XYZ file of C-alpha atoms in Angstrom:
686
model
C -19.565 28.499 -9.173
C -18.583 27.711 -12.755
C -15.057 28.988 -13.239
C -13.954 29.338 -16.848
C -10.937 30.799 -18.578
C -11.125 32.021 -22.154
C -7.786 31.036 -23.602
C -8.144 32.546 -27.063
C -10.760 34.333 -29.068
C -11.214 36.352 -32.197
C -13.833 38.784 -33.310
C -13.330 37.612 -36.853
C -15.165 34.361 -36.271
C -17.799 33.774 -38.889
C -21.114 35.443 -38.184
C -22.779 32.235 -39.355
C -21.129 30.167 -36.623
C -23.663 29.198 -33.966
C -22.416 25.848 -32.634
C -20.801 25.377 -29.221
C -18.787 22.175 -28.758
C -17.354 20.410 -25.723
C -14.422 18.036 -26.315
C -12.713 15.691 -23.879
C -10.077 13.006 -24.334
C -9.546 9.909 -22.238
C -6.512 9.696 -19.988
C -3.979 6.952 -19.409
C -4.822 3.780 -21.316
C -7.915 5.503 -22.730
C -5.887 8.220 -24.454
C -7.131 8.620 -28.015
C -10.764 7.977 -27.046
C -12.616 11.212 -27.830
C -15.980 12.385 -26.514
C -17.818 15.289 -28.134
C -21.088 17.099 -27.477
C -22.425 20.014 -29.500
C -25.467 22.296 -29.527
C -26.474 24.711 -32.250
C -27.867 27.741 -30.396
C -30.334 28.268 -33.254
C -31.580 24.699 -33.122
C -32.121 22.985 -29.725
C -30.508 19.674 -30.594
C -27.792 17.990 -28.542
C -25.503 15.881 -30.739
C -23.234 13.355 -29.012
C -20.377 11.332 -30.468
C -17.569 9.150 -29.156
C -14.842 7.487 -31.184
C -11.274 6.226 -31.094
C -8.836 8.487 -32.919
C -5.238 8.130 -34.028
C -2.259 10.157 -32.878
C -2.947 12.669 -35.652
C -6.459 13.298 -34.272
C -7.740 13.375 -37.853
C -11.310 12.434 -36.934
C -11.827 15.086 -34.269
C -10.265 17.803 -36.456
C -12.501 16.786 -39.365
C -15.631 16.804 -37.189
C -14.793 20.256 -35.832
C -14.207 21.566 -39.361
C -17.635 20.267 -40.343
C -19.336 21.841 -37.313
C -17.728 25.302 -37.775
C -17.926 25.984 -34.004
C -18.341 29.406 -32.473
C -16.756 28.215 -29.231
C -14.936 25.084 -28.042
C -14.942 23.925 -24.409
C -12.131 21.726 -23.077
C -11.049 20.658 -19.579
C -8.671 23.075 -17.878
C -6.293 20.163 -17.217
C -5.837 19.761 -20.985
C -5.207 23.435 -21.606
C -2.719 24.465 -18.935
C -0.768 27.404 -20.320
C 2.479 26.120 -21.801
C 1.634 22.510 -20.907
C -1.427 21.814 -23.030
C -2.048 18.315 -24.323
C -1.275 17.411 -27.925
C -4.995 17.490 -28.761
C -5.472 20.945 -27.246
C -2.410 22.330 -29.030
C -3.522 20.880 -32.363
C -7.075 22.233 -32.065
C -5.953 25.744 -31.068
C -3.479 25.870 -33.971
C -6.044 24.560 -36.468
C -8.861 26.886 -35.350
C -7.167 30.197 -34.465
C -10.348 32.263 -34.939
C -12.507 30.172 -32.581
C -13.025 31.071 -28.920
C -11.579 28.471 -26.538
C -12.888 28.106 -23.019
C -11.173 26.079 -20.318
C -13.705 24.473 -17.969
C -12.880 22.836 -14.653
C -12.410 19.102 -15.125
C -14.981 18.307 -12.421
C -17.771 19.528 -14.712
C -16.868 16.844 -17.270
C -18.853 14.341 -15.206
C -20.345 11.341 -17.031
C -22.869 10.597 -14.256
C -24.154 14.154 -14.302
C -24.239 14.021 -18.101
C -26.468 10.941 -18.037
C -28.755 12.650 -15.496
C -29.024 15.705 -17.753
C -30.023 13.567 -20.723
C -32.572 11.591 -18.692
C -34.045 14.872 -17.452
C -34.037 16.879 -20.717
C -34.443 14.346 -23.519
C -37.816 14.205 -25.275
C -39.332 10.775 -24.393
C -39.762 9.849 -28.069
C -35.962 10.132 -28.523
C -35.084 8.359 -25.270
C -33.672 5.320 -27.112
C -30.471 7.359 -27.246
C -30.001 6.496 -23.555
C -29.319 2.883 -24.508
C -26.663 4.013 -26.991
C -24.766 6.345 -24.677
C -24.985 4.608 -21.289
C -21.456 3.236 -21.685
C -20.108 6.176 -23.723
C -18.540 7.888 -20.746
C -16.603 10.566 -22.604
C -19.487 11.912 -24.676
C -21.614 11.965 -21.498
C -18.865 13.937 -19.753
C -18.813 16.418 -22.640
C -22.603 16.749 -22.460
C -22.389 17.506 -18.739
C -19.868 20.329 -19.220
C -21.726 21.751 -22.216
C -25.137 21.897 -20.525
C -23.612 23.298 -17.331
C -21.920 25.980 -19.446
C -25.252 26.904 -21.046
C -26.804 27.144 -17.594
C -24.168 29.313 -15.884
C -22.614 31.307 -18.751
C -25.263 31.508 -21.462
C -28.064 31.752 -18.851
C -30.057 29.197 -20.799
C -31.936 26.354 -19.145
C -33.788 23.810 -21.234
C -37.218 22.765 -20.020
C -37.579 19.127 -18.908
C -38.325 16.681 -21.735
C -37.795 19.391 -24.378
C -34.385 18.620 -25.914
C -33.727 16.367 -28.886
C -30.662 14.225 -28.171
C -28.993 12.125 -30.866
C -25.857 9.981 -30.960
C -23.846 9.819 -34.182
C -21.310 7.086 -34.813
C -18.370 7.702 -37.150
C -19.124 4.416 -38.934
C -22.381 5.802 -40.370
C -20.779 8.274 -42.785
C -17.768 8.460 -45.070
C -14.855 10.496 -43.787
C -13.465 13.396 -45.802
C -10.600 15.129 -44.016
C -10.406 18.922 -43.892
C -7.543 19.105 -46.416
C -9.486 17.044 -48.960
C -12.622 19.139 -48.403
C -10.543 22.242 -49.098
C -8.777 20.764 -52.149
C -12.104 19.758 -53.705
C -13.780 23.087 -52.820
C -16.744 21.298 -51.289
C -18.111 24.262 -49.328
C -15.496 27.033 -49.654
C -13.982 28.421 -52.850
C -10.195 28.879 -52.828
C -10.087 32.259 -54.523
C -13.132 33.895 -52.951
C -14.670 32.554 -49.744
C -17.933 34.300 -50.625
C -18.158 32.658 -54.038
C -20.814 30.039 -54.755
C -18.507 28.180 -57.146
C -18.295 25.144 -54.873
C -20.046 21.784 -54.820
C -22.322 23.161 -52.102
C -23.067 26.194 -54.270
C -23.866 24.003 -57.280
C -26.366 21.859 -55.355
C -27.805 24.434 -52.953
C -31.302 25.518 -53.940
C -32.643 25.104 -50.393
C -35.211 27.520 -48.941
C -34.795 26.839 -45.209
C -31.876 27.130 -42.803
C -32.390 23.505 -41.743
C -32.261 22.284 -45.332
C -29.094 24.260 -45.986
C -27.408 22.865 -42.859
C -28.397 19.320 -43.798
C -27.052 19.658 -47.350
C -23.750 21.063 -46.118
C -23.419 18.311 -43.522
C -24.154 15.604 -46.094
C -21.570 16.942 -48.541
C -18.883 16.926 -45.856
C -20.004 13.544 -44.472
C -21.549 11.443 -47.275
C -23.622 8.363 -46.484
C -22.399 4.770 -46.491
C -25.752 2.981 -46.449
C -26.815 2.070 -49.996
C -30.452 1.517 -48.958
C -30.736 5.078 -47.614
C -28.991 6.527 -50.664
C -31.291 4.671 -53.072
C -34.304 5.830 -51.067
C -33.188 9.429 -51.607
C -32.626 8.801 -55.316
C -36.127 7.302 -55.605
C -37.580 10.415 -53.971
C -35.652 12.757 -56.269
C -36.888 10.795 -59.274
C -40.495 11.208 -58.109
C -40.020 14.913 -57.326
C -38.733 15.665 -60.822
C -41.941 14.125 -62.212
C -44.379 16.070 -59.992
C -42.568 19.414 -59.841
C -45.252 21.158 -61.958
C -48.023 19.909 -59.650
C -46.132 21.190 -56.596
C -45.676 24.578 -58.269
C -49.436 24.874 -58.895
C -50.286 24.044 -55.257
C -47.711 26.591 -54.093
C -49.313 29.279 -56.283
C -52.825 28.501 -54.983
C -51.641 28.771 -51.359
C -50.007 32.133 -52.042
C -53.166 33.478 -53.703
C -55.190 32.789 -50.538
C -52.816 34.680 -48.237
C -53.741 38.317 -49.152
C -57.429 37.683 -48.341
C -56.555 36.778 -44.753
C -54.618 40.036 -44.281
C -57.353 42.445 -45.423
C -58.960 42.835 -41.969
C -55.614 43.816 -40.447
C -54.855 46.444 -43.077
C -58.352 47.972 -42.838
C -57.779 48.907 -39.178
C -54.657 50.884 -40.083
C -56.238 52.430 -43.181
C -59.020 54.056 -41.113
C -56.505 56.405 -39.463
C -54.775 57.194 -42.736
C -58.141 57.851 -44.365
C -59.127 60.314 -41.586
C -55.969 62.378 -42.069
C -56.452 62.386 -45.844
C -59.999 63.716 -45.412
C -58.773 66.541 -43.142
C -56.139 67.500 -45.701
C -58.720 67.722 -48.433
C -61.137 69.691 -46.240
C -58.614 72.421 -45.291
C -56.393 72.219 -48.399
C -53.330 71.393 -46.299
C -50.435 68.962 -47.055
C -51.165 66.680 -44.107
C -49.653 63.235 -43.564
C -49.975 60.520 -40.935
C -47.091 59.837 -38.519
C -46.603 57.510 -35.597
C -44.447 57.448 -32.477
C -44.429 55.143 -29.483
C -45.235 57.989 -27.087
C -47.937 59.859 -29.050
C -49.390 57.077 -31.154
C -50.830 58.257 -34.495
C -50.705 62.031 -35.071
C -50.842 64.529 -37.911
C -47.751 66.148 -39.377
C -47.392 68.967 -41.878
C -44.156 70.169 -43.423
C -43.351 73.828 -42.764
C -43.311 75.809 -46.012
C -42.135 79.361 -45.429
C -43.430 79.313 -41.846
C -46.840 80.574 -42.909
C -50.172 79.038 -42.028
C -53.529 80.190 -43.298
C -54.846 82.612 -40.699
C -51.539 83.530 -39.088
C -48.185 82.380 -37.725
C -47.044 80.195 -34.830
C -44.121 81.230 -32.610
C -40.846 79.694 -33.793
C -40.302 77.855 -30.479
C -43.303 75.641 -31.272
C -41.827 74.437 -34.551
C -39.533 71.380 -34.601
C -37.561 70.010 -37.565
C -39.468 72.163 -40.044
C -42.683 70.279 -39.286
C -45.942 70.999 -37.499
C -47.221 68.166 -35.357
C -50.784 68.154 -34.059
C -53.831 65.983 -33.506
C -57.630 66.081 -33.373
C -60.225 64.838 -30.920
C -61.289 62.100 -33.311
C -57.702 60.971 -33.838
C -57.088 60.947 -30.064
C -60.165 58.755 -29.621
C -58.876 56.394 -32.267
C -55.498 56.260 -30.518
C -57.224 55.455 -27.210
C -59.205 52.690 -28.891
C -56.016 51.349 -30.475
C -54.186 51.388 -27.148
C -57.007 49.528 -25.417
C -57.164 47.047 -28.280
C -53.401 46.577 -28.072
C -53.595 45.824 -24.346
C -56.322 43.285 -25.035
C -54.194 41.757 -27.782
C -51.175 41.491 -25.475
C -53.264 39.887 -22.745
C -54.971 37.482 -25.120
C -51.625 36.687 -26.772
C -50.075 35.888 -23.398
C -52.956 33.582 -22.509
C -52.935 31.909 -25.928
C -49.134 31.542 -26.072
C -48.983 30.161 -22.518
C -51.663 27.628 -23.364
C -49.924 26.864 -26.656
C -46.562 26.304 -24.958
C -48.199 23.963 -22.492
C -49.788 21.987 -25.321
C -46.645 22.052 -27.464
C -44.464 20.668 -24.678
C -46.587 17.526 -24.695
C -46.099 17.104 -28.454
C -42.702 18.728 -28.987
C -41.407 15.494 -30.498
C -43.811 16.110 -33.385
C -42.208 19.497 -34.036
C -38.744 17.923 -34.009
C -39.892 15.283 -36.470
C -41.624 17.908 -38.600
C -38.504 20.075 -38.622
C -36.406 17.056 -39.577
C -38.836 16.097 -42.342
C -38.992 19.641 -43.735
C -35.199 20.000 -43.805
C -34.844 16.602 -45.501
C -37.542 17.463 -48.052
C -35.907 20.837 -48.658
C -32.557 19.162 -49.342
C -34.104 16.574 -51.668
C -35.999 19.292 -53.553
C -32.713 21.157 -53.902
C -30.966 18.072 -55.316
C -33.920 17.427 -57.625
C -33.788 20.989 -58.934
C -30.019 20.736 -59.482
C -30.418 17.636 -61.653
C -33.084 19.335 -63.784
C -30.981 22.464 -64.332
C -28.213 20.315 -65.866
C -28.254 16.961 -67.638
C -27.672 14.571 -64.717
C -28.144 10.794 -64.486
C -29.082 8.512 -61.591
C -26.121 6.431 -60.338
C -26.278 2.749 -59.481
C -24.156 1.095 -56.798
C -21.893 -1.871 -57.559
C -18.318 -2.888 -56.762
C -17.023 -0.831 -59.722
C -16.508 2.891 -60.296
C -17.589 3.382 -63.910
C -18.708 6.782 -65.193
C -19.439 7.384 -68.867
C -18.973 10.913 -70.210
C -18.638 12.419 -66.751
C -18.328 16.189 -66.314
C -16.930 18.491 -63.620
C -20.025 19.893 -61.806
C -18.401 23.132 -60.612
C -16.786 24.003 -63.960
C -20.106 23.324 -65.664
C -21.740 25.815 -63.282
C -19.047 28.455 -63.887
C -19.046 28.262 -67.683
C -22.767 27.680 -68.139
C -21.930 25.469 -71.103
C -21.527 21.761 -71.720
C -18.068 20.719 -70.551
C -15.665 18.282 -72.199
C -16.578 14.903 -70.746
C -14.406 11.903 -69.881
C -14.903 8.306 -68.817
C -13.618 6.653 -65.666
C -13.337 2.941 -64.992
C -11.848 1.474 -61.817
C -12.535 -2.037 -60.550
C -11.007 -4.581 -58.201
C -8.995 -5.932 -61.132
C -7.862 -2.491 -62.261
C -7.850 -0.397 -59.122
C -4.770 1.775 -59.684
C -4.804 4.311 -62.534
C -1.659 6.271 -63.419
C -2.452 9.448 -65.370
C 0.245 11.282 -67.313
C 0.187 14.304 -69.580
C 1.641 17.790 -70.034
C 1.119 20.696 -67.692
C -2.301 22.349 -68.087
C -3.685 19.303 -69.933
C -6.466 18.796 -67.370
C -5.108 16.080 -65.049
C -5.947 17.878 -61.793
C -9.405 18.875 -63.025
C -10.135 15.274 -64.005
C -9.034 13.953 -60.604
C -11.275 16.432 -58.788
C -14.154 15.560 -61.113
C -13.964 11.889 -60.118
C -13.924 12.709 -56.388
C -16.824 15.177 -56.690
C -18.937 12.637 -58.589
C -18.197 10.050 -55.878
C -19.383 12.454 -53.168
C -22.490 13.471 -55.118
C -23.464 9.815 -55.529
C -23.072 9.104 -51.802
C -25.272 12.007 -50.700
C -28.050 10.736 -52.963
C -27.635 13.121 -55.878
C -27.772 12.487 -59.597
C -24.442 12.886 -61.443
C -23.294 14.969 -64.439
C -22.773 12.005 -66.770
C -24.473 9.709 -69.289
C -24.089 6.648 -67.050
C -22.695 6.114 -63.556
C -21.876 3.052 -61.477
C -20.280 3.802 -58.116
C -18.642 1.770 -55.374
C -19.284 3.115 -51.875
C -16.100 4.656 -50.437
C -15.624 4.680 -46.671
C -13.033 7.474 -46.913
C -12.026 9.957 -49.602
C -8.452 11.236 -49.594
C -6.826 13.831 -51.835
C -3.252 15.038 -52.168
C -3.298 17.854 -54.676
C -0.510 20.330 -55.466
C 0.264 22.763 -52.642
C 2.739 25.510 -51.861
C 4.868 26.046 -48.789
C 2.996 26.248 -45.487
C 4.421 29.316 -43.763
C 2.224 28.924 -40.675
C 3.919 25.648 -39.713
C 7.265 26.465 -41.368
C 6.902 23.502 -43.745
C 8.360 23.265 -47.242
C 6.368 21.974 -50.206
C 8.011 18.570 -49.877
C 7.344 18.384 -46.127
C 3.673 19.237 -46.682
C 3.487 16.494 -49.329
C 5.014 13.930 -46.990
C 2.668 14.851 -44.125
C -0.392 14.472 -46.328
C 0.746 11.165 -47.856
C 1.684 9.834 -44.419
C -1.831 10.650 -43.233
C -3.315 8.760 -46.199
C -1.111 5.704 -45.642
C -1.960 5.496 -41.940
C -5.721 5.940 -42.348
C -6.731 4.423 -45.677
C -8.484 1.107 -46.251
C -9.297 -1.173 -49.190
C -12.671 0.602 -49.556
C -11.217 4.117 -49.843
C -10.970 6.432 -52.848
C -7.538 8.072 -53.119
C -6.621 11.002 -55.366
C -2.912 11.919 -55.610
C -1.643 14.659 -57.900
C 2.033 15.274 -58.675
C 3.599 13.705 -55.617
C 7.351 14.227 -55.237
C 7.646 17.481 -57.145
C 9.150 19.244 -54.139
C 12.427 17.300 -54.153
C 15.000 15.957 -56.640
C 13.718 13.768 -59.525
C 15.556 10.692 -58.222
C 14.090 10.990 -54.734
C 10.696 11.950 -56.120
C 10.539 8.860 -58.345
C 11.713 6.626 -55.490
C 9.109 7.920 -53.046
C 6.342 7.776 -55.666
C 7.277 4.197 -56.571
C 7.147 3.064 -52.937
C 3.847 4.837 -52.245
C 2.349 3.385 -55.431
C 3.344 -0.168 -54.509
C 1.804 0.199 -51.053
C -1.494 1.464 -52.476
C -1.523 -1.108 -55.304
C -1.322 -3.951 -52.805
C -3.948 -2.314 -50.586
C -6.595 -2.563 -53.360
C -7.992 0.904 -52.655
C -9.333 2.729 -55.719
C -6.506 5.132 -56.584
C -5.922 7.755 -59.272
C -2.292 8.868 -59.403
C -1.361 11.791 -61.684
C 2.355 12.254 -62.277
C 5.011 13.715 -64.560
C 7.355 10.818 -63.745
C 6.890 8.604 -66.819
C 9.085 5.964 -65.176
C 6.131 5.070 -62.952
C 4.246 3.827 -66.017
C 6.463 0.711 -65.887
C 4.406 -0.387 -62.866
C 1.819 -1.626 -65.367
C 4.246 -4.349 -66.469
C 4.780 -5.443 -62.860
C 1.222 -5.359 -61.539
C -1.836 -6.518 -63.520
C -4.166 -4.193 -61.574
C -2.359 -1.032 -62.768
C -3.730 0.944 -65.717
C -1.891 3.691 -67.623
C -3.905 6.585 -69.027
C -2.970 10.017 -70.335
C -4.439 13.383 -71.299
C -4.219 13.902 -75.048
C -2.684 16.956 -76.713
C -2.301 17.960 -80.357
C 0.568 19.760 -82.062
C -0.050 22.405 -84.721
C 2.250 24.714 -86.638
C 1.716 28.432 -86.236
C 2.149 30.924 -89.083
C 5.645 31.774 -87.906
C 6.634 28.090 -88.023
C 6.551 27.414 -84.290
C 5.123 24.267 -82.753
C 2.041 25.021 -80.635
C 0.334 22.638 -78.213
C -3.472 22.359 -78.347
C -5.063 20.834 -75.249
C -7.990 18.491 -75.945
C -8.654 17.650 -72.259
C -9.539 14.118 -73.395
C -8.416 11.040 -71.455
C -6.999 8.086 -73.427
C -5.582 4.692 -72.530
C -1.848 4.131 -72.357
C 0.971 6.333 -71.168
C 1.686 9.745 -72.632
C 3.914 9.864 -75.718
C 4.755 13.453 -74.953
C 8.324 14.208 -74.014
C 9.863 17.420 -72.769
C 6.473 19.050 -72.199
C 7.976 21.079 -69.398
C 10.372 22.544 -71.946
C 7.459 23.133 -74.336
C 5.645 25.051 -71.604
C 8.765 27.192 -71.146
C 8.848 27.890 -74.898
C 5.261 29.145 -74.753
C 6.418 31.863 -72.322
C 9.063 33.212 -74.776
C 11.860 31.582 -72.805
C 15.303 32.197 -74.452
C 15.614 29.684 -77.316
C 19.272 28.806 -76.658
C 18.392 27.689 -73.123
C 15.421 25.551 -74.236
C 17.479 23.908 -77.020
C 20.192 22.988 -74.531
C 17.508 21.609 -72.204
C 16.185 19.371 -75.011
C 19.673 17.996 -75.673
C 20.281 17.145 -72.024
C 16.822 15.578 -71.648
C 17.368 13.411 -74.758
C 20.625 12.027 -73.356
C 18.945 11.158 -70.060
C 16.005 9.469 -71.796
C 18.364 7.241 -73.798
C 19.604 5.729 -70.545
C 16.132 4.787 -69.324
C 15.295 1.088 -69.595
C 11.867 0.257 -71.045
C 10.976 -3.387 -71.191
C 7.751 -5.371 -71.147
C 8.027 -9.098 -70.443
C 5.690 -11.184 -72.729
C 4.911 -13.542 -69.839
C 3.775 -10.545 -67.814
C 1.506 -9.480 -70.679
C -0.068 -12.967 -70.741
C -0.569 -12.981 -66.969
C -2.140 -9.545 -67.243
C -4.575 -10.772 -69.921
C -5.632 -13.739 -67.758
C -6.031 -11.475 -64.719
C -8.190 -8.988 -66.650
C -10.425 -11.746 -68.013
C -10.909 -13.317 -64.565
C -11.793 -10.036 -62.835
C -14.268 -9.041 -65.559
C -15.963 -12.442 -65.424
C -16.316 -12.040 -61.644
C -17.804 -8.552 -62.048
C -20.244 -9.871 -64.645
C -21.348 -12.686 -62.338
C -21.924 -10.240 -59.459
C -23.533 -7.287 -61.198
C -24.870 -8.244 -64.629
C -28.516 -7.504 -65.373
C -28.229 -8.262 -69.101
C -30.685 -10.500 -70.886
C -29.280 -13.884 -72.078
C -28.565 -12.758 -75.654
C -26.837 -9.512 -74.593
C -24.823 -11.429 -72.000
C -23.737 -13.920 -74.663
C -22.521 -11.110 -76.915
C -20.670 -9.441 -74.032
C -18.870 -12.680 -73.129
C -17.897 -13.189 -76.768
C -16.406 -9.691 -76.727
C -14.374 -10.549 -73.615
C -13.109 -13.675 -75.354
C -12.029 -11.737 -78.450
C -10.242 -9.136 -76.322
C -8.438 -11.883 -74.378
C -7.321 -13.623 -77.581
C -6.084 -10.321 -79.020
C -3.948 -9.635 -75.934
C -2.469 -13.148 -76.053
C -1.713 -12.730 -79.753
C 0.112 -9.448 -79.156
C 2.216 -11.100 -76.442
C 3.143 -13.963 -78.812
C 4.068 -11.538 -81.593
C 6.315 -9.547 -79.262
C 8.230 -12.747 -78.408
C 8.658 -13.587 -82.108
C 9.886 -10.070 -82.871
C 12.515 -10.300 -80.143
C 13.737 -13.614 -81.559
């Protein structure tokens, strides 16, 4: 017997969900080692994975978010009512609308799992056996999952018919569920049915497999530059031959109606017979069909009168006469005999076909994989022709010229205001300041979306793009209180930043927006300063948007910090008021704007006496702030910048000798200018 207990379920689970997942965690010293096995009921493919996770179980939660499971299986020992493990509790809280099924631990058997795979795996994919032989936990998950399909779903896979693949977490970049939500990768915040997401912008797929592949790639971008460039090469070719493909498609469609004529003629004979009878007797006859009678003649009752007399009322049903003829009965008999022959021949043909297909099922798997990949690449190619996109190159620098936000461009249908981004090893931490509503958050999301698009093999909305591969992409963007977990805004901020600190690496891309706004200014500045210093020393590529202008002083302490700000303009209205005009343009240096929170209040017709008092208090506080830039620090910064740019040139330059000479001369002039400004500042102080 296969005893199961459904611990929670919801009828509101998405109708699109079709994946069943089995999850098991190691015990004792192996705690934190996770094994997963999943099958999409619409696509017979067993996907195995095993990985070490942290105490936050970020990886397993992210993978489950990406799979959108219909049902999750876990050992009953992990889901004892009131005594569930930390992993079980976390998964049930994170996925309240998913059905959970507790399966007896004995069915999570790695030996049985290996036997299943040896028995069911298509021989052409049997290399997976070498990968999973020592992956005990994913084998245990596979055992429970396949046993569940056998006993509960009443589904048994034929021997050597199942495609089995093993996916390692090191093959793709990790984007946690919070970041995927913040960036609106597949779901829009305001309307879950809206297509105003990155997936919606890029999705022109025609097949279910292509759509699944595109979604999976957006949530788990590639890390291998060779594979990414191969996709970009293909997209480039597709955009050149799209007209040829369209012509072939049209020719194929034109041939299809000819092959259907013989089928339609057989049906038309019966319709033609009824039409002839109607003309002969001047009656409004029409052809009808039912499973019991076959084809028969029907005539609508009009006043209950027929030429030549009446029929008793008990013979009339639903205001219609129904009758037949000898010729029509003969045709029905012929059709029934033909249908029996068709069923018999179909059974013979399909049985023979299944027998032949089983021997070559690996070809169908490969064909399905190729079609879904081609569908996705065609979709990406179409997306880059709809808008003005450019092919990215991959270096150790993130440099995008005139980049645009892909989702906003889709929503507006017009060319968006574009901005540059430059982050390198020598300038890896960018602090962005500017007033509320000036476009800081939009710019941060734009950078992250362009990074993801590049790593799935898509062209980018920009004039030029150079991208460094990111192993993880983190975002911490403004949130409200989390009532489900009884967490304040500040607590939510701290949880998200703690997750970033514990999981990030030097190859990550980090986006942080307005950290510390949920507590007092003093504490907020202190926490932001400490977090910034940690990330600065880590060398991860980081964009940090803040209203705390005090953080801009980090540029004087660390040569790899860059200050930038969103520009605004001030104009006088007819009634003499000062009005802020947002340009949404990014510029170097820190923001010169002061009291922009008060300005925002003034725009809402806030009482003038209160805003004037606020300006006075703010001015007194600002006078006490200490702003100082050490000339020696400026010189060190100039040397550091020159060294890092020379290194980048040596690694990545493809300039011809004359262009390279001019570029190096420009670096020299910039270096001399920075040294001169440092010297002048010393003289001015003296």
